[in-house]
Amino acid sequence: MPTRTRFSPKAARLAGLLAFLTLLIVAACSKKGSPPDPGTDPAEKRKADAAYNSSITPGIGNVFFEEALKPNAPSQLVFKIAYNEDTLAGYGKINGSGQLQYLTSTVLAKKGNAELLVTEMFPEVSKSRMYTMLNGKKGKIVVEMNHVSTSRVSMSILDFNWETGASAILSQTYFENGKPAAAYNAFKETGEGGDRVYNCAEPQPSDDISKSVDNTLDYFQCGGHAYDTYPALSAIKAAILKGLESARGSAQYQNSQQEIKSLESNYSYLSSLLKNIGGKISGYKFEKSRLAGYLRDLAALIAELKAKLKPDVLLKPFPEATDLEYDEVTDSEIKLAFTLYDNETDLPYTQKPVGVDFALLIPGTNQAVHMETKFTSTVNGLVTFKIDPTTIPEYEKYTSLTARYAFTGDDWNPSKTQDVTLQYIRPKVVMADGSAVPYPLTFESGSKKVFKLVNEDGRDIAVNYNDLTLENSNAKVRYTMLKGTRDFDLTLSHDETVDQLASLDVMYKQKKIQVISAHVTPPCGSAPQIMGVSMDCDTRGIRIKVAFKADGAGILAYGGSGACSKEGTCYPVRLYFMNPGAPQFEIAANGYNVELISGTVNEGVVALYISGCQPGKGARESLDYMYPNYRWQVQLMNRCNKRSSIVDL
């Protein structure tokens, strides 16, 4: 069903009555229990119970539990505990079996109920807040906890406007595993002393109300409200006190001194109280009563009055301005838009702004990774929530989120949800023409190659190449990177005489996206020099011996096979021939074999073998016999196609 609220012209008067009734509901309680056993004085029994409880925990008096929990009640008064001259009341969500599921709020009443400390929990969005009520008026200073994950939490001290729902952040601190963190950075630390830090198992409901209260209070404390009970949370306590102290010293909040002092002292007092009673409630003597009685009627009346303070409106999604299928290649943000309609006129409601709460949750959980409140426009009734998902801590691990929204002040009940899909840029390195980077990729020392970044699916992406860096595994290999706006050049070089292998980790925005395996050969050097040519006969045939010198990488000491262009490096130890009447020399393709018979590729002798040494004839005579009137030439080259002079045989 759509989320609806109603408007009454008596809103101001009802708001005052609402504040008065809210005070009554936490300050009063009927104590009607089962009829006492014959001969038992109820007053004496309560006195004895209080004395017994105080012997277990000094200061604890009578304990009262609601005897009739209402199935599926979103929030019902469950218990009331007397402590010294003060009272702690607990409200909880009741499951379908009439069992306490978890606490939704506690109220610490002091000084004759004129001073209240209210703590509210919203497990649906993993959020809680704490504030004071002095003489029935809610304080403007609010401490808010936002549990981002099982290890991360943010604490904010807010200047909160209860009429509009708007707030300003006075101070904010981030924590990871109970320790202050610089915003949401990536480091991970374990909790101190093995304490549970935010990673709190939800309590299991029980038919024994005293055990249920014990369990839910432990859950309440573990979530960050009892800092003395869970020492690993002491850093949060220090941050809250520091923030409140800063607010107290601000000239802007001189009129809020009593409120701030009350919040400081009472929240420490609550922590101490919860520490003292933790795990002991099931051992106290208690009385089951109809705690609500007339209070139950008042609670219902408050809910009705609360609804009447708001207009009769309906919030409808606005698809034309909504985009919940986020693709980082093409999108810059998630957008969820609504139009607020007046149910009486079926036109956009523009009489006054209406607050809407918005949260992004991890699917299947109540962990919020983003929360905000906005107000509808008084021009067209529109409200639009926009968020860049890449600003969410560890955003890349989420492929989907759940968007939850509700009217501000409804405490997320009722609320609606929509699914959000997320597709992030995952850059990869390709060659400048878009082809894949070969494995391995061969570089000649001193040469450059051009690359670019694209998305993993090959789509072009906007890249700031200033965010690109390399990490090189081979100290002997030097690299130079020239960054452009559309691609980058990479030059690898070294001074070794042998090939070098290097693994280059490509880092983009400080994350490794790929590894380039580079095979870096020595510099080619200058063109080889032929120092002399001789021929003899060998068991393999006519042997042409070519003495040479070559710097850098040396010559390519092999022949070839098949057809070959004269301009290529095929047949790098090359034998040319020209038959009688031919206009030019040709490569003697497939007509000879090559072998380095002495030295190295930088200096030595390479041999060319042609079959056909004739009995009783020398090498030259045999060559002329086999190929009369042919002319012959030899040439050497390196891998850069730098060539020696051609020498005639």
XYZ file of C-alpha atoms in Angstrom:
649
model
C 0.000 0.000 0.000
C 1.230 3.590 -0.577
C 2.694 5.491 2.354
C -0.007 7.932 3.617
C -0.242 10.576 6.319
C -3.061 12.998 7.189
C -3.348 16.734 7.919
C -5.447 18.513 10.538
C -5.854 22.286 10.950
C -5.404 21.691 14.664
C -1.783 20.603 14.065
C -0.202 23.062 16.470
C -2.490 22.114 19.353
C -2.057 18.409 18.599
C 1.726 18.805 18.525
C 1.655 20.212 22.062
C -0.574 17.383 23.203
C 1.776 14.916 21.503
C 4.756 16.202 23.499
C 2.748 16.006 26.742
C 1.551 12.461 26.022
C 5.049 11.342 25.053
C 6.255 12.437 28.487
C 3.420 10.548 30.152
C 4.149 7.330 28.342
C 7.683 7.098 29.648
C 7.006 8.679 33.046
C 3.994 6.706 34.222
C 3.136 3.076 34.509
C 0.234 1.219 36.124
C 1.333 -1.644 38.303
C -1.688 -3.895 38.144
C -0.460 -7.460 38.492
C -2.072 -10.802 39.284
C -3.935 -10.919 42.582
C -1.474 -11.598 45.428
C -1.499 -14.853 47.266
C -3.773 -14.828 50.308
C -2.057 -13.335 53.287
C 0.579 -11.522 51.173
C 0.776 -7.733 51.368
C 1.652 -6.443 47.833
C 3.522 -3.481 49.260
C 5.595 -5.694 51.551
C 6.286 -8.137 48.714
C 7.551 -5.354 46.475
C 9.681 -4.052 49.298
C 11.183 -7.516 49.778
C 11.709 -7.967 46.030
C 13.497 -4.625 45.834
C 15.765 -5.556 48.744
C 16.591 -8.890 47.088
C 17.373 -7.258 43.745
C 19.540 -4.624 45.421
C 21.554 -7.387 47.081
C 22.436 -8.664 43.585
C 23.019 -5.236 42.046
C 23.206 -2.310 44.457
C 20.628 0.312 43.592
C 18.248 -1.955 41.688
C 14.710 -1.880 43.039
C 11.524 -3.341 41.617
C 11.416 -4.858 38.134
C 8.199 -4.943 36.132
C 7.506 -6.864 32.901
C 4.528 -6.488 30.574
C 2.379 -9.586 31.020
C 0.557 -9.289 27.696
C 2.911 -8.669 24.790
C 0.937 -7.951 21.638
C 1.955 -10.084 18.617
C 3.550 -8.062 15.797
C 3.522 -4.831 17.786
C 6.161 -2.542 16.203
C 7.001 -0.980 19.578
C 5.525 -1.848 22.975
C 6.535 -0.987 26.530
C 8.189 -4.206 27.740
C 9.932 -3.526 31.044
C 10.502 -0.956 33.734
C 13.436 -1.139 36.145
C 13.859 1.071 39.205
C 17.463 2.135 39.842
C 18.148 4.319 42.861
C 15.599 7.095 42.366
C 15.531 6.750 38.595
C 13.736 4.486 36.124
C 14.846 2.662 32.973
C 12.020 1.760 30.604
C 12.458 -0.456 27.561
C 10.330 -0.605 24.409
C 10.629 -3.488 21.964
C 9.428 -5.028 18.743
C 7.186 -8.048 19.369
C 7.206 -10.998 16.962
C 4.202 -12.940 15.716
C 4.409 -15.348 18.663
C 4.143 -12.550 21.205
C 7.825 -12.700 22.132
C 10.247 -9.796 22.469
C 12.315 -9.745 19.269
C 14.627 -6.821 20.058
C 14.593 -3.451 21.800
C 13.571 -0.455 19.758
C 14.280 2.175 22.409
C 15.083 2.826 26.040
C 14.134 5.793 28.171
C 16.146 6.698 31.253
C 13.893 8.880 33.440
C 15.562 11.058 36.080
C 14.628 13.805 38.485
C 10.947 13.026 38.681
C 10.647 12.402 34.932
C 11.599 15.975 34.099
C 14.874 14.788 32.552
C 14.848 11.914 30.065
C 17.565 10.263 27.999
C 16.066 8.578 24.940
C 17.956 6.029 22.865
C 16.298 4.795 19.665
C 17.428 1.884 17.498
C 16.524 1.340 13.846
C 17.835 -2.143 12.949
C 16.163 -1.861 9.527
C 18.911 0.586 8.531
C 21.537 -0.258 11.207
C 21.216 3.161 12.774
C 20.627 4.525 16.276
C 20.370 7.905 17.937
C 20.405 9.373 21.416
C 19.008 12.654 22.727
C 17.570 14.308 25.825
C 14.072 15.479 26.701
C 13.933 18.265 29.270
C 10.475 19.077 30.637
C 8.835 17.347 27.692
C 10.895 19.074 24.964
C 13.242 17.126 22.687
C 16.805 18.418 22.659
C 18.356 19.695 19.449
C 21.722 17.971 20.077
C 21.505 14.383 18.809
C 24.181 11.669 18.857
C 23.722 9.404 15.827
C 25.456 6.086 15.150
C 25.455 4.616 11.645
C 26.661 1.017 11.470
C 28.038 0.694 7.953
C 29.180 -2.918 8.325
C 30.088 -5.468 10.977
C 33.345 -3.587 11.556
C 32.672 0.000 10.503
C 30.643 2.728 12.159
C 30.339 6.482 11.925
C 29.403 8.675 14.887
C 27.851 12.067 14.253
C 26.799 14.822 16.625
C 23.943 16.666 14.971
C 22.058 19.912 15.388
C 18.626 18.389 14.705
C 15.422 20.215 13.772
C 12.591 17.960 14.985
C 9.948 19.916 13.097
C 11.507 19.571 9.635
C 13.802 16.581 10.110
C 16.755 18.598 8.778
C 20.085 18.370 10.563
C 23.572 19.878 10.498
C 26.680 17.890 11.410
C 28.593 19.440 14.293
C 31.262 16.733 14.383
C 31.779 13.319 12.835
C 34.185 10.490 13.548
C 34.715 7.215 11.700
C 35.723 3.946 13.349
C 36.921 0.577 12.164
C 36.876 -2.264 14.672
C 36.503 0.273 17.454
C 39.474 2.402 16.411
C 39.349 5.873 14.857
C 39.937 5.857 11.107
C 40.602 8.600 8.580
C 37.200 8.558 6.903
C 36.646 5.042 5.538
C 40.154 3.934 4.669
C 41.058 0.416 3.685
C 43.048 -0.810 6.679
C 41.753 -3.711 8.758
C 42.422 -4.251 12.446
C 41.026 -6.747 14.918
C 39.116 -5.795 18.030
C 41.002 -5.520 21.284
C 40.911 -8.343 23.780
C 38.647 -10.485 21.625
C 35.635 -8.239 22.341
C 32.769 -8.293 19.904
C 32.787 -4.998 18.077
C 29.519 -4.336 16.199
C 29.472 -7.946 15.041
C 26.499 -8.672 17.284
C 24.273 -11.691 16.869
C 20.591 -10.749 16.948
C 18.956 -12.140 20.115
C 16.791 -15.240 19.938
C 13.250 -14.652 21.229
C 12.237 -16.629 24.304
C 9.023 -17.375 26.134
C 10.884 -16.398 29.308
C 10.535 -12.604 29.246
C 13.341 -12.086 31.762
C 15.808 -14.004 29.559
C 14.602 -12.140 26.485
C 15.261 -8.810 28.175
C 18.737 -9.997 29.200
C 19.514 -11.043 25.624
C 18.124 -7.925 23.980
C 19.958 -5.633 26.388
C 23.198 -7.423 25.514
C 22.424 -6.864 21.830
C 21.619 -3.233 22.596
C 24.949 -2.732 24.373
C 27.027 -4.603 21.812
C 25.695 -2.310 19.126
C 27.541 0.616 20.627
C 25.462 1.987 23.507
C 27.277 0.555 26.535
C 30.846 1.677 26.170
C 31.922 0.538 29.625
C 30.633 -2.971 28.944
C 32.528 -3.354 25.691
C 35.996 -1.803 26.200
C 36.841 -1.920 22.495
C 34.186 0.777 22.039
C 35.863 3.178 24.449
C 37.243 5.224 21.527
C 33.669 6.036 20.493
C 32.851 7.199 23.998
C 35.890 9.496 23.951
C 34.872 10.908 20.564
C 31.311 11.609 21.733
C 32.508 13.366 24.882
C 34.984 15.396 22.857
C 32.285 16.406 20.368
C 29.841 17.381 23.115
C 32.555 19.351 24.890
C 33.256 21.218 21.659
C 29.559 22.035 21.232
C 29.311 23.195 24.847
C 32.178 25.619 24.269
C 30.645 27.073 21.108
C 29.000 30.488 21.410
C 26.278 29.209 19.078
C 25.047 26.738 21.708
C 25.216 28.797 24.891
C 21.439 28.444 25.226
C 21.778 24.648 25.094
C 24.186 24.232 27.999
C 21.729 22.378 30.235
C 20.796 20.024 27.410
C 24.421 19.226 26.533
C 25.398 18.649 30.165
C 22.381 16.379 30.629
C 23.306 14.382 27.528
C 26.922 14.010 28.668
C 26.159 12.864 32.190
C 23.135 10.692 31.466
C 24.664 8.762 28.608
C 27.643 7.843 30.815
C 25.145 7.010 33.578
C 23.206 4.742 31.187
C 26.396 2.934 30.173
C 27.212 2.285 33.818
C 23.675 1.089 34.536
C 23.648 -1.321 31.599
C 27.037 -2.642 32.651
C 25.769 -3.309 36.165
C 22.596 -5.153 35.139
C 23.990 -6.974 32.093
C 23.199 -10.699 32.249
C 21.560 -10.382 35.684
C 17.966 -9.480 34.900
C 16.790 -13.088 34.714
C 18.020 -13.476 38.303
C 15.979 -10.574 39.680
C 12.620 -10.976 41.323
C 10.028 -9.319 39.159
C 6.352 -8.653 38.827
C 4.307 -9.109 35.676
C 1.810 -6.327 35.188
C -0.258 -4.686 32.523
C 2.317 -1.956 32.119
C 0.321 -0.297 29.413
C -3.226 0.000 30.771
C -4.172 3.554 29.987
C -0.652 4.008 28.595
C -1.480 1.592 25.800
C -4.421 3.791 24.857
C -2.215 6.863 25.048
C 0.384 5.229 22.788
C -2.304 4.551 20.193
C -3.569 8.098 20.533
C -0.056 9.475 20.056
C 0.326 7.456 16.854
C -3.006 8.836 15.609
C -2.080 12.401 16.501
C 1.316 11.969 14.859
C -0.381 10.980 11.613
C -2.778 13.931 11.778
C 0.090 16.371 11.991
C 1.020 15.545 8.394
C -0.827 16.009 5.114
C -2.790 13.262 3.365
C -0.285 12.546 0.629
C 1.055 9.719 -1.503
C 4.660 9.309 -2.631
C 4.931 7.942 -6.177
C 8.158 7.019 -8.013
C 8.969 9.262 -10.978
C 10.451 6.834 -13.564
C 11.522 9.518 -16.066
C 14.039 10.934 -13.565
C 15.047 7.597 -12.040
C 18.018 5.426 -12.993
C 18.674 2.438 -10.738
C 20.684 0.465 -13.314
C 24.071 2.041 -12.789
C 26.831 1.542 -15.355
C 29.950 3.520 -14.501
C 30.987 3.661 -18.149
C 27.935 5.733 -19.045
C 26.531 6.953 -15.695
C 27.835 9.248 -12.985
C 25.241 8.542 -10.304
C 22.248 6.565 -9.087
C 19.014 8.542 -9.275
C 15.719 7.843 -7.533
C 12.984 10.449 -7.965
C 9.489 10.777 -6.492
C 6.495 13.036 -6.868
C 4.386 13.794 -3.801
C 0.659 13.744 -4.625
C -2.262 15.205 -2.685
C -4.741 12.347 -2.248
C -7.709 14.704 -2.297
C -6.845 16.470 -5.567
C -4.574 13.851 -7.172
C -2.231 16.731 -8.016
C 1.364 17.286 -6.846
C 1.369 18.438 -3.218
C 3.166 21.801 -2.924
C 1.695 23.445 0.181
C 4.769 22.690 2.310
C 7.898 20.511 2.082
C 7.573 16.930 3.331
C 10.620 14.994 4.490
C 11.612 11.699 2.859
C 14.248 9.353 4.318
C 16.427 7.401 1.884
C 18.913 4.596 2.517
C 20.970 2.195 0.431
C 21.198 -1.219 2.079
C 23.309 -4.292 1.464
C 20.770 -6.755 -0.014
C 19.380 -9.220 2.506
C 20.652 -7.175 5.471
C 19.831 -4.021 7.379
C 23.324 -2.598 6.922
C 23.115 0.856 5.378
C 26.004 2.061 3.217
C 24.370 5.439 2.614
C 21.608 7.450 4.287
C 20.138 10.900 3.755
C 16.963 12.931 4.163
C 15.527 15.393 1.647
C 12.375 17.455 1.381
C 9.880 17.633 -1.443
C 9.725 20.730 -3.612
C 7.009 23.305 -3.002
C 7.125 24.083 -6.734
C 6.290 20.673 -8.219
C 6.287 18.156 -5.345
C 9.428 16.467 -6.629
C 12.271 15.042 -4.557
C 15.307 13.358 -6.121
C 18.054 11.393 -4.428
C 21.374 11.227 -6.245
C 24.514 9.414 -5.156
C 27.788 8.510 -6.812
C 28.219 4.824 -5.867
C 32.005 5.107 -6.120
C 31.916 7.219 -2.932
C 30.591 4.240 -0.959
C 33.328 2.531 1.092
C 34.596 -0.610 -0.703
C 32.019 0.065 -3.393
C 33.424 -2.444 -5.878
C 32.322 -5.419 -3.791
C 28.636 -4.571 -4.319
C 26.958 -5.604 -7.561
C 23.544 -4.631 -6.211
C 21.974 -2.620 -3.392
C 18.486 -2.129 -2.009
C 17.051 1.385 -1.965
C 14.687 1.930 0.984
C 12.560 5.040 1.460
C 9.928 6.296 3.878
C 8.430 9.505 5.171
C 10.643 11.275 7.695
C 9.334 10.780 11.219
C 7.770 7.384 10.479
C 10.905 5.578 11.714
C 10.956 3.540 8.470
C 7.577 1.985 9.205
C 6.039 1.701 6.697
C 8.739 1.811 4.046
C 9.229 0.645 0.463
C 12.212 -0.712 -1.439
C 13.563 -0.835 -4.975
C 16.485 -2.848 -6.368
C 19.647 -1.139 -7.575
C 22.067 -2.848 -9.963
C 25.696 -1.764 -10.167
C 28.231 -2.267 -12.934
C 31.589 -0.638 -12.366
C 34.436 0.237 -14.693
C 37.077 -2.466 -14.629
C 39.906 -1.077 -16.750
C 42.340 -3.208 -18.705
C 45.384 -2.421 -20.817
C 45.328 -2.970 -24.580
C 47.582 -1.937 -27.435
C 46.867 1.401 -29.095
C 44.875 -0.320 -31.862
C 42.653 -2.057 -29.272
C 44.253 -5.487 -29.652
C 45.195 -7.563 -26.624
C 48.633 -7.198 -25.097
C 50.697 -10.231 -26.234
C 52.195 -12.605 -23.693
C 55.046 -12.093 -23.479
C 55.399 -8.689 -25.089
C 58.802 -8.228 -26.746
C 60.549 -4.887 -26.448
C 63.813 -3.997 -28.069
C 65.796 -2.065 -25.493
C 65.165 1.637 -26.054
C 62.087 1.154 -28.211
C 58.597 2.309 -27.269
C 55.120 0.893 -27.609
C 51.769 2.651 -27.275
C 48.938 1.442 -25.025
C 45.575 2.635 -23.775
C 43.023 1.714 -21.101
C 39.549 0.461 -21.950
C 36.811 -1.213 -19.960
C 36.986 -4.982 -19.530
C 34.332 -5.364 -22.245
C 36.374 -3.238 -24.675
C 34.323 -0.056 -24.405
C 36.216 3.208 -24.313
C 36.296 4.910 -20.932
C 37.344 8.322 -19.664
C 40.824 7.918 -18.218
C 43.038 10.294 -16.303
C 46.415 8.872 -17.237
C 48.000 10.867 -14.440
C 46.498 8.215 -12.138
C 48.464 5.495 -13.978
C 51.693 4.104 -12.501
C 53.899 1.036 -12.968
C 55.710 -1.260 -10.585
C 58.675 -3.067 -12.175
C 60.008 -6.410 -10.934
C 63.427 -6.198 -12.669
C 65.801 -3.509 -11.419
C 68.004 -3.965 -14.516
C 65.181 -2.828 -16.773
C 64.447 0.878 -16.889
C 61.137 2.278 -18.046
C 59.917 5.636 -19.261
C 56.206 6.370 -19.456
C 54.828 9.305 -21.417
C 51.189 9.947 -20.496
C 48.786 11.530 -22.933
C 45.074 12.241 -22.827
C 44.029 9.188 -24.862
C 46.928 6.743 -24.440
C 50.408 6.331 -23.014
C 53.828 5.446 -24.419
C 56.080 2.936 -22.671
C 59.803 2.598 -23.372
C 61.864 -0.197 -21.809
C 65.648 -0.354 -21.900
C 68.636 -2.016 -20.241
C 72.419 -2.243 -20.620
C 72.792 -6.007 -20.411
C 74.110 -8.187 -23.248
C 71.405 -10.810 -22.728
C 67.626 -10.641 -22.840
C 65.804 -9.470 -19.715
C 62.387 -10.480 -18.417
C 60.268 -8.036 -16.406
C 56.802 -8.134 -14.867
C 55.182 -4.712 -14.952
C 52.250 -4.237 -12.564
C 49.945 -1.631 -14.070
C 48.377 0.443 -11.267
C 45.382 2.694 -11.863
C 44.192 4.838 -8.986
C 46.488 2.811 -6.729
C 44.878 -0.502 -7.688
C 46.595 -3.175 -9.751
C 44.580 -3.790 -12.891
C 46.935 -5.892 -15.010
C 50.419 -7.358 -15.390
C 52.466 -6.879 -18.568
C 55.062 -9.611 -19.034
C 57.869 -7.974 -20.980
C 60.726 -9.657 -22.831
C 63.347 -6.943 -23.306
C 66.121 -7.673 -25.773
C 69.464 -5.800 -25.789
C 69.867 -2.803 -28.126
C 70.339 -3.677 -31.774
C 73.476 -1.586 -32.122
C 74.946 -0.489 -35.447
C 75.015 -2.462 -38.696
C 77.161 -5.638 -38.688
C 80.558 -5.610 -40.440
C 81.822 -8.434 -42.675
C 85.551 -8.858 -41.961
C 86.278 -11.457 -44.652
C 84.810 -14.287 -46.764
C 86.369 -17.640 -47.622
C 85.176 -20.983 -49.037
C 86.074 -24.617 -48.587
C 84.580 -28.045 -49.070
C 82.982 -29.745 -46.097
C 81.204 -33.017 -45.579
C 77.996 -31.021 -45.857
C 78.967 -29.467 -49.196
C 80.333 -26.115 -50.311
C 80.991 -24.033 -47.197
C 81.076 -20.229 -47.429
C 82.631 -18.813 -44.227
C 81.857 -15.225 -43.295
C 83.866 -13.549 -40.509
C 82.026 -10.625 -38.870
C 81.753 -8.169 -36.014
C 78.497 -6.723 -34.616
C 77.783 -4.644 -31.514
C 74.537 -4.451 -29.534
C 72.391 -7.540 -29.933
C 74.647 -8.917 -32.670
C 73.658 -10.630 -35.896
C 70.763 -12.976 -36.490
C 72.808 -16.139 -37.109
C 70.343 -18.236 -39.069
C 68.927 -18.694 -42.534
C 65.307 -19.198 -43.464
C 62.783 -21.020 -45.593
C 60.052 -20.225 -48.035
C 59.495 -17.057 -50.028
C 60.918 -13.824 -48.682
C 60.798 -10.116 -49.445
C 64.192 -8.500 -49.872
C 63.137 -5.753 -47.425
C 62.363 -8.172 -44.593
C 64.647 -9.863 -42.051
C 63.864 -13.318 -43.363
C 67.109 -15.113 -44.313
C 69.136 -12.690 -42.103
C 72.391 -14.474 -43.112
C 71.593 -13.885 -46.718
C 72.943 -15.402 -49.906
C 72.060 -13.643 -53.151
C 72.505 -15.021 -56.677
C 72.059 -13.722 -60.214
C 71.910 -16.145 -63.111
C 73.162 -15.274 -66.561
C 70.925 -12.774 -68.328
C 68.904 -11.904 -65.177
C 68.388 -8.189 -64.487
C 69.054 -8.368 -60.708
C 70.126 -10.466 -57.752
C 67.597 -12.688 -55.956
C 67.615 -14.438 -52.571
C 68.725 -18.036 -52.784
C 65.604 -19.084 -50.937
C 65.551 -22.682 -49.683
C 68.971 -23.187 -51.316
C 71.336 -23.148 -48.325
C 71.689 -23.761 -44.572
C 73.378 -21.566 -41.947
C 75.383 -22.299 -38.813
C 77.446 -20.175 -36.405
C 80.671 -22.233 -36.377
C 82.766 -20.061 -34.040
C 82.513 -17.065 -31.695
C 79.318 -15.315 -30.726
C 76.681 -13.268 -32.480
C 78.835 -10.225 -31.752
C 82.049 -11.579 -33.264
C 82.753 -14.866 -34.987
C 82.317 -16.881 -38.145
C 79.014 -17.917 -39.653
C 78.920 -20.621 -42.390
C 76.566 -21.010 -45.365
C 76.274 -24.548 -46.778
C 75.392 -25.356 -50.409
C 75.362 -28.944 -51.600
C 77.565 -29.883 -54.578
C 81.297 -30.146 -53.711
C 82.725 -32.126 -56.683
C 85.416 -34.817 -56.416
C 88.835 -33.411 -57.189
C 87.550 -29.815 -57.263
C 87.781 -27.054 -54.697
C 84.824 -25.109 -53.309
C 84.947 -22.304 -55.871
C 85.457 -24.676 -58.769
C 82.580 -26.824 -57.585
C 80.312 -23.768 -57.269
C 81.172 -22.626 -60.792
C 80.732 -26.181 -62.073
C 77.277 -26.474 -60.528
C 76.195 -22.932 -61.443
C 78.191 -21.736 -64.461
C 78.370 -17.969 -64.962
C 76.287 -17.262 -61.798
C 77.216 -14.340 -59.570
C 77.030 -14.605 -55.735
C 76.818 -12.143 -52.840
C 76.490 -12.402 -49.007
C 75.034 -9.996 -46.435
C 74.414 -10.063 -42.648
C 71.762 -8.207 -40.598
C 70.543 -7.772 -37.029
C 66.996 -7.932 -35.757
C 66.484 -4.226 -36.349
C 67.148 -4.872 -40.018
C 70.402 -3.012 -39.920
C 72.539 -4.595 -42.659
C 76.164 -5.042 -43.466
C 77.614 -4.112 -46.792
C 77.060 -6.666 -49.573
C 80.191 -8.652 -50.347
C 80.711 -10.423 -53.669
C 82.084 -13.951 -53.652
